[in-house]
PDB file of C-alpha atoms in Angstrom:
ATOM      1  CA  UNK S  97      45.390 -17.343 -12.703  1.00 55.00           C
ATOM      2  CA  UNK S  98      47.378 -14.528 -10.773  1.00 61.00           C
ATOM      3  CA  UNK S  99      45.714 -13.466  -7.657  1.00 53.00           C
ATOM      4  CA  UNK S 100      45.844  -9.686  -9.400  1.00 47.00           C
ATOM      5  CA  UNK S 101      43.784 -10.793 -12.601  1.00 57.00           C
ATOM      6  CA  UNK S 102      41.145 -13.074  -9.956  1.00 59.00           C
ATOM      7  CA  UNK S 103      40.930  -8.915  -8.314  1.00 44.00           C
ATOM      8  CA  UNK S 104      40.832  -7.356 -11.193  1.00 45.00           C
ATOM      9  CA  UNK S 105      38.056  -9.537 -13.016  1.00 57.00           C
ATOM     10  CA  UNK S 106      36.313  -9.201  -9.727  1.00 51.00           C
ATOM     11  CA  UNK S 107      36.325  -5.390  -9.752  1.00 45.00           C
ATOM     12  CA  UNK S 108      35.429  -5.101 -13.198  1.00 48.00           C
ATOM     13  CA  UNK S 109      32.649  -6.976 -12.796  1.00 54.00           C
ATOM     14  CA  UNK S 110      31.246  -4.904  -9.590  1.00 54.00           C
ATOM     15  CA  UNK S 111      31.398  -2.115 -11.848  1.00 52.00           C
ATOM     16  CA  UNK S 112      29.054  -3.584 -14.131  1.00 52.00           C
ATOM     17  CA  UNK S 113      26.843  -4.423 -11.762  1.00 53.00           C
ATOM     18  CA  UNK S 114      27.239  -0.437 -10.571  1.00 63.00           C
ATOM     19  CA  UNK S 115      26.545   1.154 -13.836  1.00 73.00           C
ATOM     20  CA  UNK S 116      23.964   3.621 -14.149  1.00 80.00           C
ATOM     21  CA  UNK S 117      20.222   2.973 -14.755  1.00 84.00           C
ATOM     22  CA  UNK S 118      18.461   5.195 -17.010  1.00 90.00           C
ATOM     23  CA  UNK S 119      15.087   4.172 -16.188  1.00 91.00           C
ATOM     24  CA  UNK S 120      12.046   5.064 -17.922  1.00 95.00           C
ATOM     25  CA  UNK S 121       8.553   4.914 -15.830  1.00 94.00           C
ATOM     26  CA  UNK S 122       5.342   5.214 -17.592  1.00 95.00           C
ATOM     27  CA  UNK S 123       2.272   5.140 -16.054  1.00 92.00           C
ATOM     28  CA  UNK S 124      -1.338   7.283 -16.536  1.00 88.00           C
ATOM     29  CA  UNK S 125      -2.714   7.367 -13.017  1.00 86.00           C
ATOM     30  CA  UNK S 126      -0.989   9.556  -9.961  1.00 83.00           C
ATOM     31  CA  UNK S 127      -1.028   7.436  -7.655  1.00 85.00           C
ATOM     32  CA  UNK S 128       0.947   4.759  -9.482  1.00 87.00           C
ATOM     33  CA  UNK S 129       3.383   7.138 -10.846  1.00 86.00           C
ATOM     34  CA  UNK S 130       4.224   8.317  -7.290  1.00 84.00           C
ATOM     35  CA  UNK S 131       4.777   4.712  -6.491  1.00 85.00           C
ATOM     36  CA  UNK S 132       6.687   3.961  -9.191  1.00 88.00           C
ATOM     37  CA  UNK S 133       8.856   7.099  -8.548  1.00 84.00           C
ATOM     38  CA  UNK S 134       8.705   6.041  -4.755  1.00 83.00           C
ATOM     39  CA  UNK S 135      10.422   2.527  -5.808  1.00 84.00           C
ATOM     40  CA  UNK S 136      12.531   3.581  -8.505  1.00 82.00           C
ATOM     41  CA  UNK S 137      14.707   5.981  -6.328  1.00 79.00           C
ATOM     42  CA  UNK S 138      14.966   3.078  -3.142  1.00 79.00           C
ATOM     43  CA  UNK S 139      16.368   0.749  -6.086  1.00 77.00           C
ATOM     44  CA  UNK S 140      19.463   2.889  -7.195  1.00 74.00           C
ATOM     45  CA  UNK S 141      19.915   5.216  -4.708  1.00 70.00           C
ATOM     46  CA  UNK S 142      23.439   3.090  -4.318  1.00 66.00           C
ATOM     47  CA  UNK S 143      24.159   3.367  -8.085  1.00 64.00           C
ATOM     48  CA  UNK S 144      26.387   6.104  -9.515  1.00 53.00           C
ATOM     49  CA  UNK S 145      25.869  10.062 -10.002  1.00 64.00           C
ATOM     50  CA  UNK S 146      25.178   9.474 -13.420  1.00 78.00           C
ATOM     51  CA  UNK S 147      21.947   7.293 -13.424  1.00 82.00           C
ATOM     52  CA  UNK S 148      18.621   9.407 -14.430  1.00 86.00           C
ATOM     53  CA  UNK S 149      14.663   8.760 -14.096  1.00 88.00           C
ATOM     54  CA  UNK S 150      12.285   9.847 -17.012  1.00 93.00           C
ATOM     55  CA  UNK S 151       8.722  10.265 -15.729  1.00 92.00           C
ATOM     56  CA  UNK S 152       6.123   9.621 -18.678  1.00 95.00           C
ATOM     57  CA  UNK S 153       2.583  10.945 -17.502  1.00 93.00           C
ATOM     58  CA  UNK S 154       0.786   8.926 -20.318  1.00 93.00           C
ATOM     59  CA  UNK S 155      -3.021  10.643 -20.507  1.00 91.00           C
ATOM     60  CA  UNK S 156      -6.175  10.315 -22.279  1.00 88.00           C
ATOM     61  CA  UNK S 157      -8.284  12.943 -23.885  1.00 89.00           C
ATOM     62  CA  UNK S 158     -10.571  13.305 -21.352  1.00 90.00           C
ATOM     63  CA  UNK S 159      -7.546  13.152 -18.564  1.00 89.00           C
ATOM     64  CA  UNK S 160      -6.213  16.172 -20.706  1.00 90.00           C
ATOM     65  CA  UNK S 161      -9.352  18.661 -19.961  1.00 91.00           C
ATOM     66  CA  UNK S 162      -8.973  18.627 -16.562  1.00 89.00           C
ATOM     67  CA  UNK S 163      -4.913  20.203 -17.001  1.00 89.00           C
ATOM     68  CA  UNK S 164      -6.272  23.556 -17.028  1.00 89.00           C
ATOM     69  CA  UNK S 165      -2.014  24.653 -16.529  1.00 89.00           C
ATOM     70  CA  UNK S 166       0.167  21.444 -17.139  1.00 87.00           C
ATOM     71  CA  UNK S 167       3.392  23.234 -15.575  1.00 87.00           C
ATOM     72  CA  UNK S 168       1.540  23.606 -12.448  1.00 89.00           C
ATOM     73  CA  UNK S 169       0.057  19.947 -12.700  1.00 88.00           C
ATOM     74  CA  UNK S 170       3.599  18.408 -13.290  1.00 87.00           C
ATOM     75  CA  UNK S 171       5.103  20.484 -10.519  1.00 85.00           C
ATOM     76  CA  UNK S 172       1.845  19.163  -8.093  1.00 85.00           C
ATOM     77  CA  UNK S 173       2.752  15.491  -9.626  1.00 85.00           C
ATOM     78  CA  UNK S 174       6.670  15.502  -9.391  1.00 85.00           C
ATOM     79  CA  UNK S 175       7.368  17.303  -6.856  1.00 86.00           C
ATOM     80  CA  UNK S 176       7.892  14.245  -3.879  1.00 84.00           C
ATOM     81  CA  UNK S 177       9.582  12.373  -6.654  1.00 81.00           C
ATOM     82  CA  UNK S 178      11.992  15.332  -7.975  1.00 81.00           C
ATOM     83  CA  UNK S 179      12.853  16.319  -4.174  1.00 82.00           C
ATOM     84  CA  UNK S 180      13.681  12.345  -3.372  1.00 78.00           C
ATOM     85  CA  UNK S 181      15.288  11.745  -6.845  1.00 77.00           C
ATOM     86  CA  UNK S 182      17.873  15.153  -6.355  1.00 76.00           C
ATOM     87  CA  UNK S 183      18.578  13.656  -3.113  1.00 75.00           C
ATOM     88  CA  UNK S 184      19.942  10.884  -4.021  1.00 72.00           C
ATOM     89  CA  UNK S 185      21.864  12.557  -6.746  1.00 76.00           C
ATOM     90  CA  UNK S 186      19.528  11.065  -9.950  1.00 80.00           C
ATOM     91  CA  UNK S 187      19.188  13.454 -13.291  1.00 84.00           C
ATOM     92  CA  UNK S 188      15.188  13.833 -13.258  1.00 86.00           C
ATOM     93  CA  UNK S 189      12.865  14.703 -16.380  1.00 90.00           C
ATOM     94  CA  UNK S 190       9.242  14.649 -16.552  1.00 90.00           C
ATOM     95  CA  UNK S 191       6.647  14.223 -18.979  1.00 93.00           C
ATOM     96  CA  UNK S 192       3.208  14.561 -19.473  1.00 93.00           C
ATOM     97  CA  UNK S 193       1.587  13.685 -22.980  1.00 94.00           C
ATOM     98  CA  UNK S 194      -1.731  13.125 -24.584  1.00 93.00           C
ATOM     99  CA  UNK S 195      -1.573   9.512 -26.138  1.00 91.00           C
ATOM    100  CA  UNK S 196      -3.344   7.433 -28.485  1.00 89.00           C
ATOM    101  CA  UNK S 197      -0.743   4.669 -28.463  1.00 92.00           C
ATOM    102  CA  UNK S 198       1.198   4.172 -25.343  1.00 91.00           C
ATOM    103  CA  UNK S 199       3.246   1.846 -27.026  1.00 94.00           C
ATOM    104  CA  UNK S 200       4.823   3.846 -29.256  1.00 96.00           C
ATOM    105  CA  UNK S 201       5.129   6.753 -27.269  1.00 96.00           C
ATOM    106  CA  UNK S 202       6.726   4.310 -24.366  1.00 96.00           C
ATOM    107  CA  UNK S 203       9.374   2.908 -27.146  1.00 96.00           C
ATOM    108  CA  UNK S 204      10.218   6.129 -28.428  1.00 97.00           C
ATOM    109  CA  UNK S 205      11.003   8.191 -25.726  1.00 97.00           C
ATOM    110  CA  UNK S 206      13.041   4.841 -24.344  1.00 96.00           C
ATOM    111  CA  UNK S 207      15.000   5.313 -26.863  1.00 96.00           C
ATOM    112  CA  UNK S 208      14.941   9.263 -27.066  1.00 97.00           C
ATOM    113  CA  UNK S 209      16.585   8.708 -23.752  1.00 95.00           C
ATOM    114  CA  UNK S 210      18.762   5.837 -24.493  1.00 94.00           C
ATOM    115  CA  UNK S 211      17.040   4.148 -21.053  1.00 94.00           C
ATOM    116  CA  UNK S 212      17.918   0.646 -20.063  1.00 92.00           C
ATOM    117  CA  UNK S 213      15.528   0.082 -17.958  1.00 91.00           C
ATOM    118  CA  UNK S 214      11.319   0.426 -18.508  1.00 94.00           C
ATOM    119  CA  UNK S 215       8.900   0.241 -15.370  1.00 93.00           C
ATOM    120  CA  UNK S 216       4.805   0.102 -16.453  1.00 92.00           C
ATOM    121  CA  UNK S 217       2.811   1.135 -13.903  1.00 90.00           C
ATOM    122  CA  UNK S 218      -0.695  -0.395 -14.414  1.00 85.00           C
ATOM    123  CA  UNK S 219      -4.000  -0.088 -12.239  1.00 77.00           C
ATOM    124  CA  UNK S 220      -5.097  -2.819 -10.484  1.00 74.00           C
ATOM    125  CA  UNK S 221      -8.398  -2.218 -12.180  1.00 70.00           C
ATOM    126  CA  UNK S 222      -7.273  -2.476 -15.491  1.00 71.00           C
ATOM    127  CA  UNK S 223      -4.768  -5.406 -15.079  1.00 72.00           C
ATOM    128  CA  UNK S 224      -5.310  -7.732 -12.583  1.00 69.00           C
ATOM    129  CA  UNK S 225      -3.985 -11.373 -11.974  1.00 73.00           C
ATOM    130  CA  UNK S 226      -7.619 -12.937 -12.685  1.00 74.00           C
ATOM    131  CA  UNK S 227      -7.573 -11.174 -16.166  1.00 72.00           C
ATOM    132  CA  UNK S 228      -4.269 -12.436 -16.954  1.00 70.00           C
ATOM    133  CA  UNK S 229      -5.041 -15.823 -15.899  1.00 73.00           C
ATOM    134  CA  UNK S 230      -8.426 -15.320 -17.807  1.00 71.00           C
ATOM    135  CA  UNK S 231      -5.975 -14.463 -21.056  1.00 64.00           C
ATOM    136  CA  UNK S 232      -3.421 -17.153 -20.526  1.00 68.00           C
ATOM    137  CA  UNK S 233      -6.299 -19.630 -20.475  1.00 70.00           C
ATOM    138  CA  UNK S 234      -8.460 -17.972 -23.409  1.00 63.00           C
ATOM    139  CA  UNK S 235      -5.022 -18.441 -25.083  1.00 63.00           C
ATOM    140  CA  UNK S 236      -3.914 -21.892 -24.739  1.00 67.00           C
ATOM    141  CA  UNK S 237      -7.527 -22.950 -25.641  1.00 67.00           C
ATOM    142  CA  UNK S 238      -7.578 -21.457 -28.906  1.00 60.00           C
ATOM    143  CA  UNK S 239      -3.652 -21.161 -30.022  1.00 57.00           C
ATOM    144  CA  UNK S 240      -4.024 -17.834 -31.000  1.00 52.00           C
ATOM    145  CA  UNK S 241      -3.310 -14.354 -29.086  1.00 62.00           C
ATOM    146  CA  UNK S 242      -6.151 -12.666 -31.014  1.00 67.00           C
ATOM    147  CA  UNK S 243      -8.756 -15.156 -31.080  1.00 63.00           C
ATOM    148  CA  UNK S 244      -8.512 -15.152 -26.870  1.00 60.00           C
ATOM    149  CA  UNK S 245      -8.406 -11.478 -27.008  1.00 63.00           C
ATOM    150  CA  UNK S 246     -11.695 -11.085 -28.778  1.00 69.00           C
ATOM    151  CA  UNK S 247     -13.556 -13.286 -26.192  1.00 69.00           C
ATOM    152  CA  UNK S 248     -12.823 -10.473 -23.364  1.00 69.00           C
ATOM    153  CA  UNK S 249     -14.219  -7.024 -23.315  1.00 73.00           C
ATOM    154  CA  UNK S 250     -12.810  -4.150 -24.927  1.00 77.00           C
ATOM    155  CA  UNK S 251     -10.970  -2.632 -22.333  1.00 74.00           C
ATOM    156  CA  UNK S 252      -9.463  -5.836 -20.780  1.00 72.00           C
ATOM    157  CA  UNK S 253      -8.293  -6.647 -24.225  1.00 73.00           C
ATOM    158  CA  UNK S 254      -6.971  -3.370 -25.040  1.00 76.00           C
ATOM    159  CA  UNK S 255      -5.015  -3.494 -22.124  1.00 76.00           C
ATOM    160  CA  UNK S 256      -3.604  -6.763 -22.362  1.00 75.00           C
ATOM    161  CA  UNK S 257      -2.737  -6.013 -26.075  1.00 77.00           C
ATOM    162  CA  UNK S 258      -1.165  -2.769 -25.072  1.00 81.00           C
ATOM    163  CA  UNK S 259       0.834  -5.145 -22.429  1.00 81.00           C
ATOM    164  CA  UNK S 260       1.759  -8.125 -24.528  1.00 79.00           C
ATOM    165  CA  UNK S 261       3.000  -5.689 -27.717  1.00 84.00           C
ATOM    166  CA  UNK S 262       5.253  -3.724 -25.847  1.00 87.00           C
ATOM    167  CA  UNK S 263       6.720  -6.755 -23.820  1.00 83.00           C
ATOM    168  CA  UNK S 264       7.417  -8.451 -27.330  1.00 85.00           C
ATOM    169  CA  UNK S 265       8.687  -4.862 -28.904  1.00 90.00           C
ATOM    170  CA  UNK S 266      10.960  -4.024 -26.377  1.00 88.00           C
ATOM    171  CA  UNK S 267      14.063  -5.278 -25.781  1.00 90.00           C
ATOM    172  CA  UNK S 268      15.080  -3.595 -22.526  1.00 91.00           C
ATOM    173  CA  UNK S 269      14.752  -4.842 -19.373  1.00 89.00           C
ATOM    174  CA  UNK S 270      10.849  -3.955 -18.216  1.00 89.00           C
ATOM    175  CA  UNK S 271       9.437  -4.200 -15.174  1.00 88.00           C
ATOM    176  CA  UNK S 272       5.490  -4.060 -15.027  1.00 86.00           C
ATOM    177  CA  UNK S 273       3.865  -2.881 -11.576  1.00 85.00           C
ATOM    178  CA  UNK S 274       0.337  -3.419 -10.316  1.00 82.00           C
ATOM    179  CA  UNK S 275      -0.798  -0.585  -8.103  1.00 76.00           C
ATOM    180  CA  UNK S 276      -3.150  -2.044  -6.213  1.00 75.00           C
ATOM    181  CA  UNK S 277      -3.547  -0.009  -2.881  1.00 71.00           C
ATOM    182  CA  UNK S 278       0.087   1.304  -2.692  1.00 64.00           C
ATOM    183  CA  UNK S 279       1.330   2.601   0.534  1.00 63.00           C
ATOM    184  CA  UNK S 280       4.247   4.808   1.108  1.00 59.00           C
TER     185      UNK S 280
END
């Protein structure tokens, strides 16, 4: 092989590794989402101009009646991660919606915004390491995903259905982050 194809192949591939992330972070409390944001931007502040960050507030109904104006809550919400994200040159949008099924909503605006690249931002009260240990276990005991499911509580199986669904749905890269106790 020529020692101009050996460069050549060697740029091209550099490139690829350069291309631009169009991530999509979801998450449903603050202080995760400002992580998240906080994290996102250190990991491609070397990648091109063209990379963007969409910001999915995902609420409940009872998260929703305390937005008494949601422009003014977004701006409050975004505002670190909009100032840090223009900085280093990323496209920014933000979202906040009322959900009933974060998986859906998480797949569709992934691919509303042709993202490669998902980041869930979970609580460290709602998913934990002992529950998914707890799960894993529950699992291999009885062989089947819903069976071990039905042995936890609501909420710890919600969330680790939520979890497991969108992991098998999705087929873009997806990152899932525990806050638990995040410092800037």
């Amino acid at each position: 092989m020529e020692f101009v194809d050996i460069l050549l192949k060697r740029i091209e591939g550099e490139n690829e590794l350069k291309r631009p992330v169009n991530a999509l972070i979801c998450f449903s409390k603050v202080k995760t989402g400002k992580a998240l944001g906080a994290l996102m931007n250190k990991m491609v502040r070397f990648r091109p101009d063209k990379s963007s960050v969409t910001l999915l507030n995902l609420i409940d109904a009872e998260q929703a009646k305390h937005i008494q104006d949601e422009n003014t809550y977004k701006s409050e919400l975004f505002s670190d991660i909009i100032q840090l994200s223009e900085a280093n040159k990323l496209s920014v949008r933000t979202f906040v919606k009322q959900s009933e099924n974060y998986v859906e909503d998480i797949l569709r605006t992934a691919d509303e915004y042709n993202c490669n690249l998902v980041l869930l931002g979970i609580g460290s009260s709602v998913f934990n390491s002992s529950l998914w240990h707890k799960y894993l276990k529950l699992r291999e005991e009885n062989n089947l995903p819903e069976a071990a499911l039905q042995q936890l509580d609501e909420k710890a199986a919600s969330s680790l259905n939520n979890v497991s669904t969108l992991l098998a749905r999705n087929k873009l890269s997806t990152g899932i982050f525990v806050e638990n106790n995040y410092l800037d």
